mmCIF file of C-alpha atoms in Angstrom:
data_model
loop_
_atom_site.group_PDB
_atom_site.id
_atom_site.type_symbol
_atom_site.label_atom_id
_atom_site.label_comp_id
_atom_site.label_asym_id
_atom_site.label_seq_id
_atom_site.Cartn_x
_atom_site.Cartn_y
_atom_site.Cartn_z
ATOM 1 C CA UNK A 1 2.873 11.729 -18.557
ATOM 2 C CA UNK A 2 5.853 10.853 -16.417
ATOM 3 C CA UNK A 3 5.537 10.592 -12.643
ATOM 4 C CA UNK A 4 6.586 14.195 -12.006
ATOM 5 C CA UNK A 5 3.957 15.458 -14.470
ATOM 6 C CA UNK A 6 1.266 13.395 -12.771
ATOM 7 C CA UNK A 7 2.121 14.647 -9.282
ATOM 8 C CA UNK A 8 2.264 18.251 -10.480
ATOM 9 C CA UNK A 9 -1.115 17.939 -12.253
ATOM 10 C CA UNK A 10 -2.737 16.564 -9.102
ATOM 11 C CA UNK A 11 -1.298 19.175 -6.762
ATOM 12 C CA UNK A 12 -1.976 22.089 -9.117
ATOM 13 C CA UNK A 13 -5.610 21.004 -9.582
ATOM 14 C CA UNK A 14 -6.339 21.184 -5.871
ATOM 15 C CA UNK A 15 -4.243 24.270 -5.189
ATOM 16 C CA UNK A 16 -6.275 26.085 -7.833
ATOM 17 C CA UNK A 17 -9.341 25.151 -5.767
ATOM 18 C CA UNK A 18 -8.062 26.651 -2.548
ATOM 19 C CA UNK A 19 -6.158 23.700 -1.059
ATOM 20 C CA UNK A 20 -2.927 24.391 0.816
ATOM 21 C CA UNK A 21 0.013 22.098 0.123
ATOM 22 C CA UNK A 22 1.215 20.425 3.320
ATOM 23 C CA UNK A 23 4.502 18.579 3.690
ATOM 24 C CA UNK A 24 4.226 14.806 3.745
ATOM 25 C CA UNK A 25 4.994 13.436 7.215
ATOM 26 C CA UNK A 26 7.774 10.970 7.954
ATOM 27 C CA UNK A 27 7.220 7.270 7.358
ATOM 28 C CA UNK A 28 7.784 6.954 11.121
ATOM 29 C CA UNK A 29 4.943 8.302 13.312
ATOM 30 C CA UNK A 30 5.861 10.137 16.554
ATOM 31 C CA UNK A 31 6.790 8.006 19.611
ATOM 32 C CA UNK A 32 3.345 8.575 21.167
ATOM 33 C CA UNK A 33 1.654 6.878 18.194
ATOM 34 C CA UNK A 34 1.179 3.090 18.655
ATOM 35 C CA UNK A 35 1.296 2.480 14.872
ATOM 36 C CA UNK A 36 4.744 1.384 13.657
ATOM 37 C CA UNK A 37 4.620 3.157 10.298
ATOM 38 C CA UNK A 38 2.466 5.735 8.532
ATOM 39 C CA UNK A 39 -0.069 3.555 6.725
ATOM 40 C CA UNK A 40 -2.192 6.165 4.950
ATOM 41 C CA UNK A 41 -2.237 9.799 3.952
ATOM 42 C CA UNK A 42 -4.881 10.594 6.556
ATOM 43 C CA UNK A 43 -3.041 8.997 9.478
ATOM 44 C CA UNK A 44 -0.938 12.077 10.409
ATOM 45 C CA UNK A 45 -4.081 14.236 10.080
ATOM 46 C CA UNK A 46 -6.220 12.278 12.560
ATOM 47 C CA UNK A 47 -6.349 15.065 15.220
ATOM 48 C CA UNK A 48 -7.546 17.552 12.580
ATOM 49 C CA UNK A 49 -10.207 15.166 11.289
ATOM 50 C CA UNK A 50 -11.418 14.976 14.887
ATOM 51 C CA UNK A 51 -11.817 18.758 15.068
ATOM 52 C CA UNK A 52 -8.506 20.376 15.972
ATOM 53 C CA UNK A 53 -7.902 23.421 13.700
ATOM 54 C CA UNK A 54 -5.127 22.828 11.163
ATOM 55 C CA UNK A 55 -2.605 25.696 10.973
ATOM 56 C CA UNK A 56 -2.855 25.755 7.153
ATOM 57 C CA UNK A 57 -6.623 25.848 6.938
ATOM 58 C CA UNK A 58 -9.545 23.577 6.062
ATOM 59 C CA UNK A 59 -8.572 22.560 2.508
ATOM 60 C CA UNK A 60 -5.357 20.555 2.253
ATOM 61 C CA UNK A 61 -3.457 18.506 -0.351
ATOM 62 C CA UNK A 62 -0.233 16.494 -0.187
ATOM 63 C CA UNK A 63 1.851 13.496 -1.225
ATOM 64 C CA UNK A 64 2.516 11.047 1.630
ATOM 65 C CA UNK A 65 4.863 8.055 1.664
ATOM 66 C CA UNK A 66 3.217 5.043 3.341
ATOM 67 C CA UNK A 67 4.095 1.480 4.355
ATOM 68 C CA UNK A 68 1.668 -1.409 4.796
ATOM 69 C CA UNK A 69 2.433 -5.007 5.712
ATOM 70 C CA UNK A 70 -1.189 -6.211 5.630
ATOM 71 C CA UNK A 71 -0.805 -7.034 1.915
ATOM 72 C CA UNK A 72 2.596 -8.775 2.049
ATOM 73 C CA UNK A 73 1.194 -11.993 0.628
ATOM 74 C CA UNK A 74 -0.135 -10.020 -2.352
ATOM 75 C CA UNK A 75 3.267 -8.569 -3.226
ATOM 76 C CA UNK A 76 4.360 -9.935 -6.581
ATOM 77 C CA UNK A 77 1.027 -9.324 -8.289
ATOM 78 C CA UNK A 78 0.530 -6.410 -10.670
ATOM 79 C CA UNK A 79 -0.632 -3.694 -8.258
ATOM 80 C CA UNK A 80 0.403 -4.209 -4.611
ATOM 81 C CA UNK A 81 3.448 -2.553 -3.022
ATOM 82 C CA UNK A 82 4.834 -2.473 0.520
ATOM 83 C CA UNK A 83 6.059 1.141 0.356
ATOM 84 C CA UNK A 84 4.036 3.478 -1.817
ATOM 85 C CA UNK A 85 3.060 7.133 -2.122
ATOM 86 C CA UNK A 86 -0.451 8.423 -1.613
ATOM 87 C CA UNK A 87 -1.881 11.506 -3.294
ATOM 88 C CA UNK A 88 -4.355 13.013 -0.850
ATOM 89 C CA UNK A 89 -6.853 15.859 -0.550
ATOM 90 C CA UNK A 90 -8.916 16.920 2.468
ATOM 91 C CA UNK A 91 -11.849 19.050 3.430
ATOM 92 C CA UNK A 92 -11.809 19.608 7.200
ATOM 93 C CA UNK A 93 -15.395 20.605 7.790
ATOM 94 C CA UNK A 94 -15.482 22.676 4.593
ATOM 95 C CA UNK A 95 -17.026 21.446 1.300
ATOM 96 C CA UNK A 96 -19.239 18.369 1.107
ATOM 97 C CA UNK A 97 -18.702 14.859 -0.258
ATOM 98 C CA UNK A 98 -20.572 15.391 -3.571
ATOM 99 C CA UNK A 99 -18.242 18.324 -4.336
ATOM 100 C CA UNK A 100 -15.268 16.046 -3.781
ATOM 101 C CA UNK A 101 -16.723 13.458 -6.160
ATOM 102 C CA UNK A 102 -17.369 16.056 -8.850
ATOM 103 C CA UNK A 103 -13.855 17.449 -8.584
ATOM 104 C CA UNK A 104 -12.430 13.938 -8.619
ATOM 105 C CA UNK A 105 -14.192 13.075 -11.841
ATOM 106 C CA UNK A 106 -13.167 16.403 -13.383
ATOM 107 C CA UNK A 107 -9.496 15.764 -12.612
ATOM 108 C CA UNK A 108 -9.558 12.215 -13.999
ATOM 109 C CA UNK A 109 -11.431 13.274 -17.139
ATOM 110 C CA UNK A 110 -9.877 16.660 -17.963
ATOM 111 C CA UNK A 111 -6.584 16.662 -16.054
ATOM 112 C CA UNK A 112 -5.527 13.095 -16.815
ATOM 113 C CA UNK A 113 -7.583 12.432 -19.938
ATOM 114 C CA UNK A 114 -9.285 9.240 -18.764
ATOM 115 C CA UNK A 115 -12.421 8.506 -20.848
ATOM 116 C CA UNK A 116 -15.675 8.030 -18.955
ATOM 117 C CA UNK A 117 -16.264 4.532 -20.331
ATOM 118 C CA UNK A 118 -13.062 3.346 -18.585
ATOM 119 C CA UNK A 119 -14.432 4.244 -15.140
ATOM 120 C CA UNK A 120 -16.777 2.512 -12.696
ATOM 121 C CA UNK A 121 -17.586 3.545 -9.115
ATOM 122 C CA UNK A 122 -18.806 1.827 -5.980
ATOM 123 C CA UNK A 123 -20.701 3.302 -3.026
ATOM 124 C CA UNK A 124 -21.708 2.175 0.457
ATOM 125 C CA UNK A 125 -24.978 0.288 0.386
ATOM 126 C CA UNK A 126 -25.717 0.448 4.118
ATOM 127 C CA UNK A 127 -25.496 -1.945 7.069
ATOM 128 C CA UNK A 128 -27.037 -2.422 10.522
ATOM 129 C CA UNK A 129 -25.582 0.867 11.813
ATOM 130 C CA UNK A 130 -25.597 3.274 8.858
ATOM 131 C CA UNK A 131 -27.975 3.605 5.927
ATOM 132 C CA UNK A 132 -26.991 3.591 2.235
ATOM 133 C CA UNK A 133 -24.946 6.483 0.833
ATOM 134 C CA UNK A 134 -27.683 7.830 -1.426
ATOM 135 C CA UNK A 135 -25.963 11.211 -1.730
ATOM 136 C CA UNK A 136 -22.945 9.687 -3.498
ATOM 137 C CA UNK A 137 -25.145 7.364 -5.527
ATOM 138 C CA UNK A 138 -27.153 10.305 -6.889
ATOM 139 C CA UNK A 139 -24.009 12.342 -7.610
ATOM 140 C CA UNK A 140 -22.386 9.605 -9.685
ATOM 141 C CA UNK A 141 -25.591 9.013 -11.590
ATOM 142 C CA UNK A 142 -25.790 12.735 -12.385
ATOM 143 C CA UNK A 143 -22.226 12.550 -13.715
ATOM 144 C CA UNK A 144 -23.172 9.600 -15.918
ATOM 145 C CA UNK A 145 -20.896 6.954 -14.388
ATOM 146 C CA UNK A 146 -21.945 3.364 -13.704
ATOM 147 C CA UNK A 147 -22.395 2.708 -9.979
ATOM 148 C CA UNK A 148 -22.406 -0.415 -7.843
ATOM 149 C CA UNK A 149 -23.430 -0.583 -4.171
ATOM 150 C CA UNK A 150 -21.463 -2.762 -1.751
ATOM 151 C CA UNK A 151 -21.304 -3.170 1.993
ATOM 152 C CA UNK A 152 -18.012 -3.651 3.900
ATOM 153 C CA UNK A 153 -15.918 -2.850 0.806
ATOM 154 C CA UNK A 154 -17.107 0.763 0.924
ATOM 155 C CA UNK A 155 -16.597 1.541 4.580
ATOM 156 C CA UNK A 156 -13.234 3.088 5.477
ATOM 157 C CA UNK A 157 -11.389 3.325 8.778
ATOM 158 C CA UNK A 158 -7.738 3.465 9.786
ATOM 159 C CA UNK A 159 -8.166 0.874 12.515
ATOM 160 C CA UNK A 160 -10.713 -0.669 14.900
ATOM 161 C CA UNK A 161 -11.339 2.710 16.591
ATOM 162 C CA UNK A 162 -11.163 6.317 15.419
ATOM 163 C CA UNK A 163 -12.487 8.373 12.484
ATOM 164 C CA UNK A 164 -14.344 6.415 9.804
ATOM 165 C CA UNK A 165 -17.170 6.651 7.309
ATOM 166 C CA UNK A 166 -18.667 5.449 4.034
ATOM 167 C CA UNK A 167 -16.464 5.792 0.981
ATOM 168 C CA UNK A 168 -16.822 5.912 -2.766
ATOM 169 C CA UNK A 169 -14.164 4.081 -4.790
ATOM 170 C CA UNK A 170 -13.282 4.836 -8.406
ATOM 171 C CA UNK A 171 -12.127 1.958 -10.609
ATOM 172 C CA UNK A 172 -10.316 1.918 -13.956
ATOM 173 C CA UNK A 173 -10.771 -0.766 -16.639
ATOM 174 C CA UNK A 174 -7.434 -2.516 -17.308
ATOM 175 C CA UNK A 175 -8.698 -5.202 -19.695
ATOM 176 C CA UNK A 176 -7.742 -5.343 -23.373
ATOM 177 C CA UNK A 177 -11.272 -5.284 -24.793
ATOM 178 C CA UNK A 178 -14.355 -3.200 -23.976
ATOM 179 C CA UNK A 179 -15.217 -2.966 -20.255
ATOM 180 C CA UNK A 180 -17.165 -5.912 -18.845
ATOM 181 C CA UNK A 181 -18.902 -6.688 -15.551
ATOM 182 C CA UNK A 182 -18.377 -4.531 -12.483
ATOM 183 C CA UNK A 183 -15.699 -4.088 -9.788
ATOM 184 C CA UNK A 184 -17.143 -6.936 -7.702
ATOM 185 C CA UNK A 185 -17.451 -9.359 -10.631
ATOM 186 C CA UNK A 186 -14.353 -8.673 -12.762
ATOM 187 C CA UNK A 187 -10.844 -8.180 -11.328
ATOM 188 C CA UNK A 188 -9.788 -6.193 -14.380
ATOM 189 C CA UNK A 189 -11.514 -3.230 -12.756
ATOM 190 C CA UNK A 190 -8.696 -1.800 -10.579
ATOM 191 C CA UNK A 191 -9.317 0.742 -7.835
ATOM 192 C CA UNK A 192 -7.409 3.989 -8.348
ATOM 193 C CA UNK A 193 -9.035 6.519 -5.970
ATOM 194 C CA UNK A 194 -11.004 6.463 -2.754
ATOM 195 C CA UNK A 195 -13.175 9.362 -1.501
ATOM 196 C CA UNK A 196 -14.137 8.939 2.155
ATOM 197 C CA UNK A 197 -17.040 10.747 3.795
ATOM 198 C CA UNK A 198 -15.311 10.918 7.176
ATOM 199 C CA UNK A 199 -18.148 11.732 9.536
ATOM 200 C CA UNK A 200 -18.082 9.169 12.392
ATOM 201 C CA UNK A 201 -15.878 8.140 15.276
ATOM 202 C CA UNK A 202 -15.921 4.461 16.242
ATOM 203 C CA UNK A 203 -15.466 3.802 19.940
ATOM 204 C CA UNK A 204 -13.972 0.853 21.798
ATOM 205 C CA UNK A 205 -17.440 -0.690 22.085
ATOM 206 C CA UNK A 206 -17.913 -0.621 18.303
ATOM 207 C CA UNK A 207 -20.503 2.125 18.439
ATOM 208 C CA UNK A 208 -20.504 5.154 16.132
ATOM 209 C CA UNK A 209 -20.865 8.793 17.145
ATOM 210 C CA UNK A 210 -20.829 11.779 14.742
ATOM 211 C CA UNK A 211 -17.541 13.653 14.477
ATOM 212 C CA UNK A 212 -17.536 17.309 15.527
ATOM 213 C CA UNK A 213 -17.121 18.212 11.875
ATOM 214 C CA UNK A 214 -17.929 16.395 8.620
ATOM 215 C CA UNK A 215 -14.767 15.800 6.583
ATOM 216 C CA UNK A 216 -13.744 14.536 3.179
ATOM 217 C CA UNK A 217 -10.568 12.463 2.882
ATOM 218 C CA UNK A 218 -9.382 11.224 -0.513
ATOM 219 C CA UNK A 219 -6.449 8.941 -1.259
ATOM 220 C CA UNK A 220 -5.048 7.844 -4.619
ATOM 221 C CA UNK A 221 -2.045 5.516 -4.894
ATOM 222 C CA UNK A 222 0.552 7.273 -7.038
ATOM 223 C CA UNK A 223 2.175 4.135 -8.413
ATOM 224 C CA UNK A 224 -1.134 2.635 -9.462
ATOM 225 C CA UNK A 225 -2.248 5.889 -11.103
ATOM 226 C CA UNK A 226 1.059 6.122 -12.973
ATOM 227 C CA UNK A 227 0.609 2.599 -14.350
ATOM 228 C CA UNK A 228 -2.869 3.520 -15.608
ATOM 229 C CA UNK A 229 -1.805 6.778 -17.244
ATOM 230 C CA UNK A 230 1.327 5.255 -18.784
ATOM 231 C CA UNK A 231 -0.672 2.329 -20.162
ATOM 232 C CA UNK A 232 1.374 -0.251 -18.286
ATOM 233 C CA UNK A 233 0.238 -3.695 -17.258
ATOM 234 C CA UNK A 234 1.626 -3.322 -13.731
ATOM 235 C CA UNK A 235 3.088 -0.757 -11.357
ATOM 236 C CA UNK A 236 6.465 -2.425 -11.883
ATOM 237 C CA UNK A 237 6.520 -1.427 -15.566
ATOM 238 C CA UNK A 238 6.327 2.333 -14.883
ATOM 239 C CA UNK A 239 9.175 4.839 -14.827
ATOM 240 C CA UNK A 240 9.179 4.573 -11.008
ATOM 241 C CA UNK A 241 10.499 1.006 -11.127
ATOM 242 C CA UNK A 242 12.411 1.168 -14.406
ATOM 243 C CA UNK A 243 15.934 1.061 -12.861
ATOM 244 C CA UNK A 244 15.037 -1.853 -10.571
ATOM 245 C CA UNK A 245 13.236 -3.890 -13.233
ATOM 246 C CA UNK A 246 16.060 -3.290 -15.696
ATOM 247 C CA UNK A 247 18.807 -4.375 -13.283
ATOM 248 C CA UNK A 248 17.444 -7.219 -11.133
ATOM 249 C CA UNK A 249 16.680 -9.657 -14.016
ATOM 250 C CA UNK A 250 20.221 -9.144 -15.340
ATOM 251 C CA UNK A 251 21.726 -10.047 -11.954
ATOM 252 C CA UNK A 252 19.625 -13.085 -11.113
ATOM 253 C CA UNK A 253 17.610 -15.590 -13.167
ATOM 254 C CA UNK A 254 14.165 -15.305 -11.545
ATOM 255 C CA UNK A 255 10.608 -15.818 -12.723
ATOM 256 C CA UNK A 256 8.451 -12.735 -13.264
ATOM 257 C CA UNK A 257 6.641 -12.784 -9.920
ATOM 258 C CA UNK A 258 9.893 -13.334 -8.021
ATOM 259 C CA UNK A 259 11.483 -10.366 -9.783
ATOM 260 C CA UNK A 260 8.606 -8.181 -8.593
ATOM 261 C CA UNK A 261 8.867 -9.460 -4.998
ATOM 262 C CA UNK A 262 12.627 -8.864 -4.905
ATOM 263 C CA UNK A 263 12.261 -5.372 -6.384
ATOM 264 C CA UNK A 264 9.499 -4.403 -3.953
ATOM 265 C CA UNK A 265 11.180 -5.780 -0.833
ATOM 266 C CA UNK A 266 14.589 -4.358 -1.731
ATOM 267 C CA UNK A 267 13.159 -0.938 -2.503
ATOM 268 C CA UNK A 268 11.052 -0.955 0.684
ATOM 269 C CA UNK A 269 13.943 -2.158 2.853
ATOM 270 C CA UNK A 270 16.218 0.592 1.558
ATOM 271 C CA UNK A 271 13.550 3.229 2.286
ATOM 272 C CA UNK A 272 13.039 2.011 5.873
ATOM 273 C CA UNK A 273 16.770 1.672 6.530
ATOM 274 C CA UNK A 274 17.303 5.219 5.265
ATOM 275 C CA UNK A 275 14.781 6.334 7.923
ATOM 276 C CA UNK A 276 17.200 5.000 10.545
ATOM 277 C CA UNK A 277 15.362 1.737 11.390
ATOM 278 C CA UNK A 278 17.626 -1.268 11.962
ATOM 279 C CA UNK A 279 16.698 -4.990 11.805
ATOM 280 C CA UNK A 280 15.628 -6.510 15.121
ATOM 281 C CA UNK A 281 13.170 -9.035 16.523
ATOM 282 C CA UNK A 282 10.555 -6.484 17.612
ATOM 283 C CA UNK A 283 8.632 -3.459 16.372
ATOM 284 C CA UNK A 284 9.778 -1.570 13.296
ATOM 285 C CA UNK A 285 13.029 -3.495 13.240
ATOM 286 C CA UNK A 286 11.134 -6.742 12.839
ATOM 287 C CA UNK A 287 9.286 -5.339 9.823
ATOM 288 C CA UNK A 288 12.509 -4.534 7.956
ATOM 289 C CA UNK A 289 14.073 -7.838 9.052
ATOM 290 C CA UNK A 290 11.058 -9.697 7.720
ATOM 291 C CA UNK A 291 11.250 -7.839 4.381
ATOM 292 C CA UNK A 292 14.958 -8.578 3.937
ATOM 293 C CA UNK A 293 14.563 -12.241 4.852
ATOM 294 C CA UNK A 294 11.536 -12.703 2.619
ATOM 295 C CA UNK A 295 13.447 -11.342 -0.373
ATOM 296 C CA UNK A 296 16.455 -13.554 0.482
ATOM 297 C CA UNK A 297 14.250 -16.654 0.566
ATOM 298 C CA UNK A 298 13.003 -15.778 -2.926
ATOM 299 C CA UNK A 299 16.519 -14.981 -4.104
ATOM 300 C CA UNK A 300 17.983 -18.248 -2.782
ATOM 301 C CA UNK A 301 15.205 -20.404 -4.177
ATOM 302 C CA UNK A 302 17.069 -22.758 -6.507
ATOM 303 C CA UNK A 303 20.457 -21.019 -6.052
ATOM 304 C CA UNK A 304 21.801 -20.172 -2.607
ATOM 305 C CA UNK A 305 24.933 -18.566 -4.092
ATOM 306 C CA UNK A 306 23.026 -15.401 -4.967
ATOM 307 C CA UNK A 307 23.910 -12.454 -2.758
ATOM 308 C CA UNK A 308 22.882 -8.862 -2.195
ATOM 309 C CA UNK A 309 26.522 -7.868 -2.684
ATOM 310 C CA UNK A 310 25.818 -8.309 -6.417
ATOM 311 C CA UNK A 311 23.722 -5.110 -6.348
ATOM 312 C CA UNK A 312 25.294 -2.022 -7.958
ATOM 313 C CA UNK A 313 26.152 0.805 -5.595
ATOM 314 C CA UNK A 314 23.573 3.201 -7.039
ATOM 315 C CA UNK A 315 20.723 1.048 -5.679
ATOM 316 C CA UNK A 316 21.788 0.586 -2.062
ATOM 317 C CA UNK A 317 24.802 2.878 -1.808
ATOM 318 C CA UNK A 318 28.199 1.883 -0.509
ATOM 319 C CA UNK A 319 27.768 2.969 3.094
ATOM 320 C CA UNK A 320 25.487 2.228 6.019
ATOM 321 C CA UNK A 321 22.456 0.839 4.169
ATOM 322 C CA UNK A 322 24.547 -1.571 2.111
ATOM 323 C CA UNK A 323 26.384 -2.684 5.251
ATOM 324 C CA UNK A 324 23.139 -3.377 7.113
ATOM 325 C CA UNK A 325 21.729 -5.402 4.198
ATOM 326 C CA UNK A 326 24.844 -7.550 3.901
ATOM 327 C CA UNK A 327 25.053 -8.053 7.665
ATOM 328 C CA UNK A 328 21.423 -9.191 7.758
ATOM 329 C CA UNK A 329 22.105 -11.541 4.838
ATOM 330 C CA UNK A 330 25.035 -13.065 6.764
ATOM 331 C CA UNK A 331 22.944 -13.458 9.932
ATOM 332 C CA UNK A 332 20.088 -15.101 8.058
ATOM 333 C CA UNK A 333 22.426 -17.468 6.224
ATOM 334 C CA UNK A 334 23.911 -18.583 9.547
ATOM 335 C CA UNK A 335 20.416 -18.999 11.008
ATOM 336 C CA UNK A 336 19.398 -21.316 8.167
ATOM 337 C CA UNK A 337 22.532 -23.427 8.618
ATOM 338 C CA UNK A 338 21.580 -23.914 12.275
ATOM 339 C CA UNK A 339 17.988 -24.466 11.218
ATOM 340 C CA UNK A 340 18.907 -27.409 8.997
ATOM 341 C CA UNK A 341 20.553 -29.052 11.993
ATOM 342 C CA UNK A 342 17.403 -28.506 14.058
ATOM 343 C CA UNK A 343 15.193 -30.001 11.332
ATOM 344 C CA UNK A 344 17.403 -33.093 11.156
ATOM 345 C CA UNK A 345 16.234 -34.113 14.634
ATOM 346 C CA UNK A 346 14.036 -37.245 14.758
ATOM 347 C CA UNK A 347 10.990 -35.349 16.056
ATOM 348 C CA UNK A 348 10.766 -33.335 12.827
ATOM 349 C CA UNK A 349 10.937 -36.193 10.346
ATOM 350 C CA UNK A 350 7.200 -36.672 10.024
ATOM 351 C CA UNK A 351 4.471 -34.184 9.075
ATOM 352 C CA UNK A 352 4.691 -31.078 11.256
ATOM 353 C CA UNK A 353 1.847 -29.791 13.408
ATOM 354 C CA UNK A 354 0.943 -26.146 13.895
ATOM 355 C CA UNK A 355 2.594 -26.381 17.305
ATOM 356 C CA UNK A 356 5.820 -27.581 15.621
ATOM 357 C CA UNK A 357 5.830 -24.626 13.233
ATOM 358 C CA UNK A 358 5.236 -22.198 16.110
ATOM 359 C CA UNK A 359 8.067 -23.752 18.117
ATOM 360 C CA UNK A 360 10.481 -23.584 15.184
ATOM 361 C CA UNK A 361 9.621 -19.936 14.564
ATOM 362 C CA UNK A 362 9.412 -18.669 18.137
ATOM 363 C CA UNK A 363 12.404 -20.619 19.509
ATOM 364 C CA UNK A 364 14.709 -20.837 16.498
ATOM 365 C CA UNK A 365 13.496 -17.989 14.282
ATOM 366 C CA UNK A 366 12.815 -20.282 11.325
ATOM 367 C CA UNK A 367 10.249 -18.943 8.796
ATOM 368 C CA UNK A 368 7.382 -21.299 8.084
ATOM 369 C CA UNK A 369 7.852 -21.031 4.291
ATOM 370 C CA UNK A 370 11.502 -22.009 4.597
ATOM 371 C CA UNK A 371 10.763 -24.951 6.913
ATOM 372 C CA UNK A 372 8.166 -26.215 4.442
ATOM 373 C CA UNK A 373 10.578 -25.968 1.516
ATOM 374 C CA UNK A 374 13.337 -27.862 3.357
ATOM 375 C CA UNK A 375 11.033 -30.698 4.454
ATOM 376 C CA UNK A 376 9.276 -30.996 1.088
#
């Protein structure tokens, strides 16, 4: 199945079960929202999870583009991405969590053809505030899937306050041989889908109160699902990344992890720039500036003659986005030239303290990784 087939199969499955297709929101939340970027499929639906009636009803499905910077240090592995798309389904006070789990398994098994022995699930085992999710545990056992109980790993929230609840995560076996261990003991079990029983609101004091309605919120990363269904080792080997992964290694001689970092950060930067965000030292602009400069540090490692101007026009265009990328490259190059002069001062010739690193970053804009590589 190519990516379009996978998306269509997902959407059709839920539409056949009474879900209305809603348009994915912008990557940029409205000005009143303190979050810089849309980080999850449920984020734009928060008011409706809290009880406001949705104009399209109580069963919804969509595809939402998201951006997360919490996993930046993981970028370059086989599964993490900065910008990704989330397949989501919702019950706003309609059907219950076990129904969502049963439908989820049906779609994976019959719609996508994933054999049962390749799946493992985890459920919330309880903590000081909420008891174990026995309802989900019993449902998975009835369906014949192996289940593991965890604690914090199976509690979902979109931040320190707001809607939250226990979740049930579905994992796929990516190893070469027969499945071994469990999701908490073997990293070859990769999470592909999360079903959240969204039934609490966490307040500023950390306490939980029941939501006005009990909801179900599911989210499945499209890129990760595509890699599973296409039998690929990583998300970067799917048809979604094929043009990038075909072109970047031909332009620049990079190791495998560096190729993935450059592809992710370039792709993510282009997406954010196309939304109208411009590099700056604060807010959303700082996020895109950080992405561009991180990819440049990888690109210049071992060869500072490499340049984003090498990229073909079909990847970054020939207009505004390309101009912004090249201007940011020029600015960063000039910053590093000044930075080398700063680091040549006598006070930076010995081992640096945390205070030194903070000063170099906050006063001169010098990234810690770059400072460390220069002084090595």
